[in-house]
Amino acid sequence: MRRFLIVAVFLAMVSLYMLTIATGNSSKLADYFWWILAAAGILIGGLLAVLMRYAWLLMRDSRRGIFGSQIARRLAGMFTLVAVLPGMFLFGVSAQFITNSIDSWFGNDTQEALERSLNLSKSALNLSLDNTVRRATAIQIELISSASLGNDLAAALPQAAGAAEFSQLALYNLNNGRIEAERNPQRLPAPEPDKHTRELLSQAGSARSIESINNVLYAQGWLMLTEHNAQQTVLFFRQPIPANVAKDASLIEAARAKYAELSYAQQGLRTFFLVTLLAATLLAIMLALVWALYFARRFVEPILSLAEGARAVA
């Protein structure tokens, strides 16, 4: 029996360690959490069977009036109180602490701080987009002036002031969807206006947006140039957002997405930790009870031997 208890203690320590590791999302054992919990449940069931056997032996000895059974039963009861009460107290305190901690993670202050950070990030992105549109507008005015003088827009595009600052410039024909001229040293994807962009161009003469290409944020837009004989030519421009602004925006958006994911799984996360805590508490209590009953019987055995020796002498 002692070997069984030693093996049970070792398996319980391994199970608790693996459960602790599996609670982390980045852990390799996270996918096997429920399997580990099931193994711990089997161990708890085995310890419960041993505990019930010891309890049955104590009750049997007590009913038979075996000498020393009353002492063993009282010792078992005392050890049980010593093992169970502290364990239940710690479980209650820890469960309350976990619940309050998880609720504090998702408080209004945290959500408001993330929303304000996201608004600041959007403001910085919009400011960068406005600056890009302002520089592109200067090129638009220059090209319109050149067209009014009868010059070729395709030839005037690369010579426009400030054209070298853009990663991509293109003259796009909205009617046939062809690019009439382009400056694209970085070989970025060709522009493709959607239905919403075409509506904005027909109504306001311009459209703007922010797009991610190869994990790089670009400020891009469309500006109407000419509309002659039902032929609509627009200027397409694309320029990268400043690296520091783009990095901050990406980090804030990732943090907000992670927070939203955790908020959605808040109840499951609370259950996840409480189940782990309950399994650890049950393992500890079962081990303590089995060891307590084992030592209670072992403690009485010398008294029983002494009593038998006394009867033999008598």
Short mmCIF file of C-alpha atoms in Angstrom, two decimals:
data_model
loop_
_atom_site.label_atom_id
_atom_site.label_comp_id
_atom_site.label_asym_id
_atom_site.label_seq_id
_atom_site.Cartn_x
_atom_site.Cartn_y
_atom_site.Cartn_z
CA MET A 1 0.00 0.00 0.00
CA ARG A 2 2.86 2.38 0.74
CA ARG A 3 4.23 1.90 -2.77
CA PHE A 4 0.80 2.67 -4.21
CA LEU A 5 0.59 5.88 -2.19
CA ILE A 6 4.07 6.96 -3.27
CA VAL A 7 3.19 6.32 -6.92
CA ALA A 8 -0.10 8.20 -6.43
CA VAL A 9 1.74 11.20 -5.00
CA PHE A 10 4.15 11.20 -7.95
CA LEU A 11 1.32 10.94 -10.50
CA ALA A 12 -0.61 13.70 -8.72
CA MET A 13 2.40 16.03 -8.86
CA VAL A 14 2.90 15.30 -12.55
CA SER A 15 -0.80 15.87 -13.25
CA LEU A 16 -0.84 19.18 -11.37
CA TYR A 17 2.28 20.35 -13.18
CA MET A 18 0.85 19.44 -16.58
CA LEU A 19 -2.47 21.11 -15.74
CA THR A 20 -0.63 24.27 -14.74
CA ILE A 21 1.34 24.28 -18.00
CA ALA A 22 -1.74 23.49 -20.09
CA THR A 23 -3.61 26.55 -18.81
CA GLY A 24 -1.37 28.78 -20.96
CA ASN A 25 -2.65 29.52 -24.48
CA SER A 26 0.85 29.39 -25.95
CA SER A 27 1.70 26.07 -24.32
CA LYS A 28 2.04 22.93 -26.44
CA LEU A 29 -0.10 21.10 -23.85
CA ALA A 30 -3.03 23.52 -24.17
CA ASP A 31 -4.71 21.32 -26.80
CA TYR A 32 -4.51 18.33 -24.44
CA PHE A 33 -5.92 20.11 -21.39
CA TRP A 34 -9.10 18.02 -21.20
CA TRP A 35 -7.15 14.80 -21.68
CA ILE A 36 -4.87 15.73 -18.79
CA LEU A 37 -7.92 16.67 -16.71
CA ALA A 38 -9.48 13.29 -17.51
CA ALA A 39 -6.29 11.54 -16.37
CA ALA A 40 -6.37 13.55 -13.15
CA GLY A 41 -10.03 12.57 -12.72
CA ILE A 42 -9.11 8.89 -13.06
CA LEU A 43 -6.43 9.33 -10.40
CA ILE A 44 -8.94 11.07 -8.12
CA GLY A 45 -11.36 8.17 -8.68
CA GLY A 46 -8.65 5.66 -7.71
CA LEU A 47 -7.82 7.56 -4.56
CA LEU A 48 -11.53 7.79 -3.73
CA ALA A 49 -11.83 4.00 -4.06
CA VAL A 50 -8.87 3.51 -1.69
CA LEU A 51 -10.38 6.04 0.71
CA MET A 52 -13.73 4.24 0.72
CA ARG A 53 -11.96 0.96 1.37
CA TYR A 54 -10.14 2.39 4.40
CA ALA A 55 -13.37 3.92 5.69
CA TRP A 56 -15.15 0.57 5.30
CA LEU A 57 -12.35 -1.22 7.19
CA LEU A 58 -12.61 1.28 10.04
CA MET A 59 -16.38 0.88 10.24
CA ARG A 60 -16.09 -2.91 10.13
CA ASP A 61 -13.53 -2.98 12.93
CA SER A 62 -15.71 -0.61 14.96
CA ARG A 63 -18.82 -2.81 14.54
CA ARG A 64 -16.88 -5.91 15.53
CA GLY A 65 -15.60 -4.18 18.65
CA ILE A 66 -11.96 -4.80 17.76
CA PHE A 67 -9.60 -3.34 20.31
CA GLY A 68 -8.12 -0.01 19.10
CA SER A 69 -10.80 0.59 16.46
CA GLN A 70 -12.22 3.54 18.41
CA ILE A 71 -8.79 5.18 18.55
CA ALA A 72 -8.27 4.58 14.83
CA ARG A 73 -11.66 6.06 14.01
CA ARG A 74 -11.04 9.15 16.11
CA LEU A 75 -7.60 9.64 14.59
CA ALA A 76 -9.09 9.25 11.11
CA GLY A 77 -11.77 11.83 11.91
CA MET A 78 -9.20 14.27 13.27
CA PHE A 79 -6.91 13.82 10.25
CA THR A 80 -9.90 14.25 7.93
CA LEU A 81 -10.81 17.60 9.50
CA VAL A 82 -7.19 18.72 9.36
CA ALA A 83 -6.97 17.80 5.65
CA VAL A 84 -10.39 18.89 4.37
CA LEU A 85 -11.05 22.19 6.15
CA PRO A 86 -7.85 24.01 5.04
CA GLY A 87 -8.26 22.64 1.51
CA MET A 88 -11.84 23.85 1.21
CA PHE A 89 -10.93 27.22 2.70
CA LEU A 90 -8.07 27.70 0.22
CA PHE A 91 -10.30 26.61 -2.67
CA GLY A 92 -12.97 29.16 -1.72
CA VAL A 93 -10.47 32.00 -1.36
CA SER A 94 -8.65 31.08 -4.58
CA ALA A 95 -11.89 30.74 -6.55
CA GLN A 96 -13.04 34.15 -5.38
CA PHE A 97 -9.66 35.64 -6.22
CA ILE A 98 -9.70 34.14 -9.73
CA THR A 99 -13.24 35.35 -10.38
CA ASN A 100 -12.48 38.89 -9.22
CA SER A 101 -9.20 38.98 -11.14
CA ILE A 102 -10.81 37.89 -14.41
CA ASP A 103 -13.63 40.41 -13.94
CA SER A 104 -11.06 43.16 -13.35
CA TRP A 105 -9.31 42.30 -16.62
CA PHE A 106 -12.47 43.13 -18.53
CA GLY A 107 -13.46 46.24 -16.61
CA ASN A 108 -14.80 49.39 -18.21
CA ASP A 109 -11.47 51.18 -17.71
CA THR A 110 -9.59 48.67 -19.84
CA GLN A 111 -12.17 48.76 -22.61
CA GLU A 112 -12.32 52.55 -22.59
CA ALA A 113 -8.51 52.80 -22.71
CA LEU A 114 -8.41 50.48 -25.74
CA GLU A 115 -11.17 52.43 -27.48
CA ARG A 116 -9.37 55.73 -26.89
CA SER A 117 -6.10 54.24 -28.14
CA LEU A 118 -7.88 52.98 -31.24
CA ASN A 119 -9.39 56.43 -31.86
CA LEU A 120 -5.96 58.05 -31.54
CA SER A 121 -4.57 55.49 -33.96
CA LYS A 122 -7.34 56.23 -36.46
CA SER A 123 -6.69 59.96 -36.10
CA ALA A 124 -2.99 59.45 -36.86
CA LEU A 125 -3.83 57.30 -39.89
CA ASN A 126 -6.36 59.86 -41.16
CA LEU A 127 -3.79 62.63 -40.73
CA SER A 128 -1.26 60.68 -42.80
CA LEU A 129 -3.96 60.02 -45.40
CA ASP A 130 -4.87 63.73 -45.52
CA ASN A 131 -1.22 64.68 -46.05
CA THR A 132 -0.93 62.18 -48.88
CA VAL A 133 -4.14 63.46 -50.51
CA ARG A 134 -2.88 67.03 -50.19
CA ARG A 135 0.33 66.20 -52.04
CA ALA A 136 -1.59 64.24 -54.67
CA THR A 137 -3.96 67.17 -55.15
CA ALA A 138 -1.00 69.34 -56.16
CA ILE A 139 -0.14 66.78 -58.85
CA GLN A 140 -3.82 66.68 -59.91
CA ILE A 141 -3.89 70.47 -60.38
CA GLU A 142 -0.66 70.35 -62.38
CA LEU A 143 -1.97 67.60 -64.65
CA ILE A 144 -5.29 69.40 -65.21
CA SER A 145 -3.36 72.55 -66.17
CA SER A 146 -1.21 70.52 -68.53
CA ALA A 147 -4.29 68.95 -70.13
CA SER A 148 -5.89 72.38 -70.62
CA LEU A 149 -2.81 73.39 -72.60
CA GLY A 150 -3.22 70.34 -74.84
CA ASN A 151 -0.24 68.43 -73.46
CA ASP A 152 -0.17 64.66 -73.18
CA LEU A 153 -1.05 63.51 -69.64
CA ALA A 154 0.95 60.29 -69.98
CA ALA A 155 4.09 62.29 -70.65
CA ALA A 156 3.34 64.90 -67.99
CA LEU A 157 2.73 62.36 -65.18
CA PRO A 158 6.36 61.35 -64.41
CA GLN A 159 7.52 64.97 -64.75
CA ALA A 160 4.99 66.37 -62.27
CA ALA A 161 6.42 68.04 -59.17
CA GLY A 162 6.42 65.67 -56.22
CA ALA A 163 5.73 62.55 -58.30
CA ALA A 164 8.92 60.92 -57.03
CA GLU A 165 7.56 60.98 -53.46
CA PHE A 166 4.84 58.45 -54.30
CA SER A 167 5.28 54.70 -54.48
CA GLN A 168 2.73 54.46 -57.27
CA LEU A 169 1.01 56.91 -59.62
CA ALA A 170 -1.29 55.93 -62.46
CA LEU A 171 -3.67 57.44 -65.00
CA TYR A 172 -6.70 55.19 -65.02
CA ASN A 173 -9.47 55.19 -67.59
CA LEU A 174 -12.74 54.46 -65.82
CA ASN A 175 -14.55 53.61 -69.04
CA ASN A 176 -12.41 50.77 -70.32
CA GLY A 177 -10.56 49.96 -67.07
CA ARG A 178 -7.13 50.46 -68.64
CA ILE A 179 -4.05 52.15 -67.19
CA GLU A 180 -2.95 54.79 -69.66
CA ALA A 181 0.27 55.72 -67.84
CA GLU A 182 1.92 54.57 -64.64
CA ARG A 183 4.86 55.22 -62.36
CA ASN A 184 5.35 52.09 -60.22
CA PRO A 185 8.99 51.49 -59.25
CA GLN A 186 8.07 49.00 -56.48
CA ARG A 187 5.83 46.88 -58.74
CA LEU A 188 2.78 47.31 -56.54
CA PRO A 189 -0.57 45.76 -57.60
CA ALA A 190 -2.55 47.57 -60.25
CA PRO A 191 -5.48 49.69 -59.02
CA GLU A 192 -8.99 48.25 -59.35
CA PRO A 193 -11.79 50.65 -58.34
CA ASP A 194 -14.84 48.98 -56.84
CA LYS A 195 -18.45 50.09 -57.10
CA HIS A 196 -18.25 52.29 -54.00
CA THR A 197 -15.12 54.05 -55.31
CA ARG A 198 -16.79 54.75 -58.66
CA GLU A 199 -19.81 56.24 -56.90
CA LEU A 200 -17.59 58.55 -54.83
CA LEU A 201 -15.70 59.64 -57.94
CA SER A 202 -18.92 60.43 -59.80
CA GLN A 203 -20.35 62.35 -56.85
CA ALA A 204 -17.36 64.05 -55.16
CA GLY A 205 -14.61 63.63 -57.72
CA SER A 206 -12.33 61.88 -55.23
CA ALA A 207 -12.01 58.76 -53.09
CA ARG A 208 -9.50 57.70 -50.48
CA SER A 209 -8.69 54.63 -48.39
CA ILE A 210 -5.98 52.77 -46.46
CA GLU A 211 -4.86 49.37 -47.72
CA SER A 212 -2.40 46.77 -46.45
CA ILE A 213 -0.07 45.28 -49.07
CA ASN A 214 2.58 42.76 -48.00
CA ASN A 215 2.07 43.80 -44.35
CA VAL A 216 2.68 47.47 -45.23
CA LEU A 217 -0.04 50.10 -44.80
CA TYR A 218 -0.53 52.42 -47.78
CA ALA A 219 -2.54 55.62 -48.12
CA GLN A 220 -4.18 55.57 -51.53
CA GLY A 221 -6.88 57.40 -53.41
CA TRP A 222 -8.46 58.53 -56.67
CA LEU A 223 -8.75 62.07 -58.04
CA MET A 224 -10.77 63.01 -61.11
CA LEU A 225 -8.70 64.60 -63.88
CA THR A 226 -10.69 64.93 -67.10
CA GLU A 227 -14.16 64.09 -68.32
CA HIS A 228 -14.31 64.65 -72.07
CA ASN A 229 -16.50 62.87 -74.63
CA ALA A 230 -17.71 60.43 -71.95
CA GLN A 231 -14.10 59.47 -71.26
CA GLN A 232 -13.27 59.67 -67.55
CA THR A 233 -9.60 59.71 -66.55
CA VAL A 234 -8.61 59.67 -62.90
CA LEU A 235 -5.31 59.92 -61.06
CA PHE A 236 -4.54 57.02 -58.76
CA PHE A 237 -1.90 57.50 -56.05
CA ARG A 238 -0.42 55.25 -53.38
CA GLN A 239 2.11 56.10 -50.65
CA PRO A 240 3.17 54.15 -47.53
CA ILE A 241 2.02 55.30 -44.11
CA PRO A 242 4.95 56.38 -41.86
CA ALA A 243 6.47 53.30 -40.22
CA ASN A 244 5.95 54.45 -36.62
CA VAL A 245 2.28 55.31 -37.20
CA ALA A 246 1.63 52.03 -39.02
CA LYS A 247 3.37 49.99 -36.31
CA ASP A 248 1.42 51.65 -33.50
CA ALA A 249 -1.84 51.16 -35.37
CA SER A 250 -1.10 47.47 -35.96
CA LEU A 251 -0.22 46.88 -32.31
CA ILE A 252 -3.34 48.66 -31.05
CA GLU A 253 -5.58 46.78 -33.46
CA ALA A 254 -3.99 43.45 -32.45
CA ALA A 255 -4.47 44.28 -28.75
CA ARG A 256 -8.09 45.23 -29.36
CA ALA A 257 -8.74 42.02 -31.31
CA LYS A 258 -7.13 39.97 -28.53
CA TYR A 259 -9.20 41.78 -25.92
CA ALA A 260 -12.39 41.16 -27.90
CA GLU A 261 -11.50 37.48 -28.18
CA LEU A 262 -10.89 37.19 -24.45
CA SER A 263 -14.06 39.13 -23.66
CA TYR A 264 -16.04 36.70 -25.79
CA ALA A 265 -14.49 33.77 -23.91
CA GLN A 266 -14.66 35.42 -20.47
CA GLN A 267 -17.08 32.89 -18.97
CA GLY A 268 -15.20 29.98 -20.50
CA LEU A 269 -11.92 31.36 -19.20
CA ARG A 270 -13.34 31.60 -15.67
CA THR A 271 -14.62 28.02 -15.89
CA PHE A 272 -11.28 26.90 -17.30
CA PHE A 273 -9.31 28.20 -14.31
CA LEU A 274 -11.88 27.08 -11.73
CA VAL A 275 -11.89 23.52 -13.10
CA THR A 276 -8.09 23.45 -12.88
CA LEU A 277 -8.23 24.74 -9.31
CA LEU A 278 -10.93 22.22 -8.37
CA ALA A 279 -8.91 19.32 -9.79
CA ALA A 280 -5.82 20.45 -7.88
CA THR A 281 -7.82 20.81 -4.65
CA LEU A 282 -9.46 17.39 -4.99
CA LEU A 283 -6.11 15.73 -5.69
CA ALA A 284 -4.55 17.36 -2.64
CA ILE A 285 -7.49 16.51 -0.36
CA MET A 286 -7.74 12.90 -1.57
CA LEU A 287 -4.04 12.33 -1.10
CA ALA A 288 -4.13 13.87 2.36
CA LEU A 289 -7.13 11.75 3.39
CA VAL A 290 -5.67 8.49 2.10
CA TRP A 291 -2.37 9.16 3.82
CA ALA A 292 -4.21 10.17 7.00
CA LEU A 293 -6.25 6.96 7.12
CA TYR A 294 -3.21 4.91 6.25
CA PHE A 295 -1.19 6.40 9.11
CA ALA A 296 -4.19 6.08 11.44
CA ARG A 297 -4.27 2.34 10.89
CA ARG A 298 -0.50 2.08 11.11
CA PHE A 299 -0.54 4.07 14.35
CA VAL A 300 -3.01 1.65 15.92
CA GLU A 301 -1.20 -1.49 14.79
CA PRO A 302 1.47 -1.34 17.59
CA ILE A 303 -1.30 -0.93 20.16
CA LEU A 304 -3.06 -3.98 18.75
CA SER A 305 0.19 -5.96 18.87
CA LEU A 306 0.75 -4.84 22.47
CA ALA A 307 -2.80 -5.92 23.36
CA GLU A 308 -2.30 -9.34 21.79
CA GLY A 309 0.99 -9.73 23.65
CA ALA A 310 -0.71 -8.81 26.91
CA ARG A 311 -3.41 -11.43 26.32
CA ALA A 312 -0.75 -14.04 25.58
CA VAL A 313 1.08 -13.21 28.83
CA ALA A 314 -2.21 -13.31 30.77
#
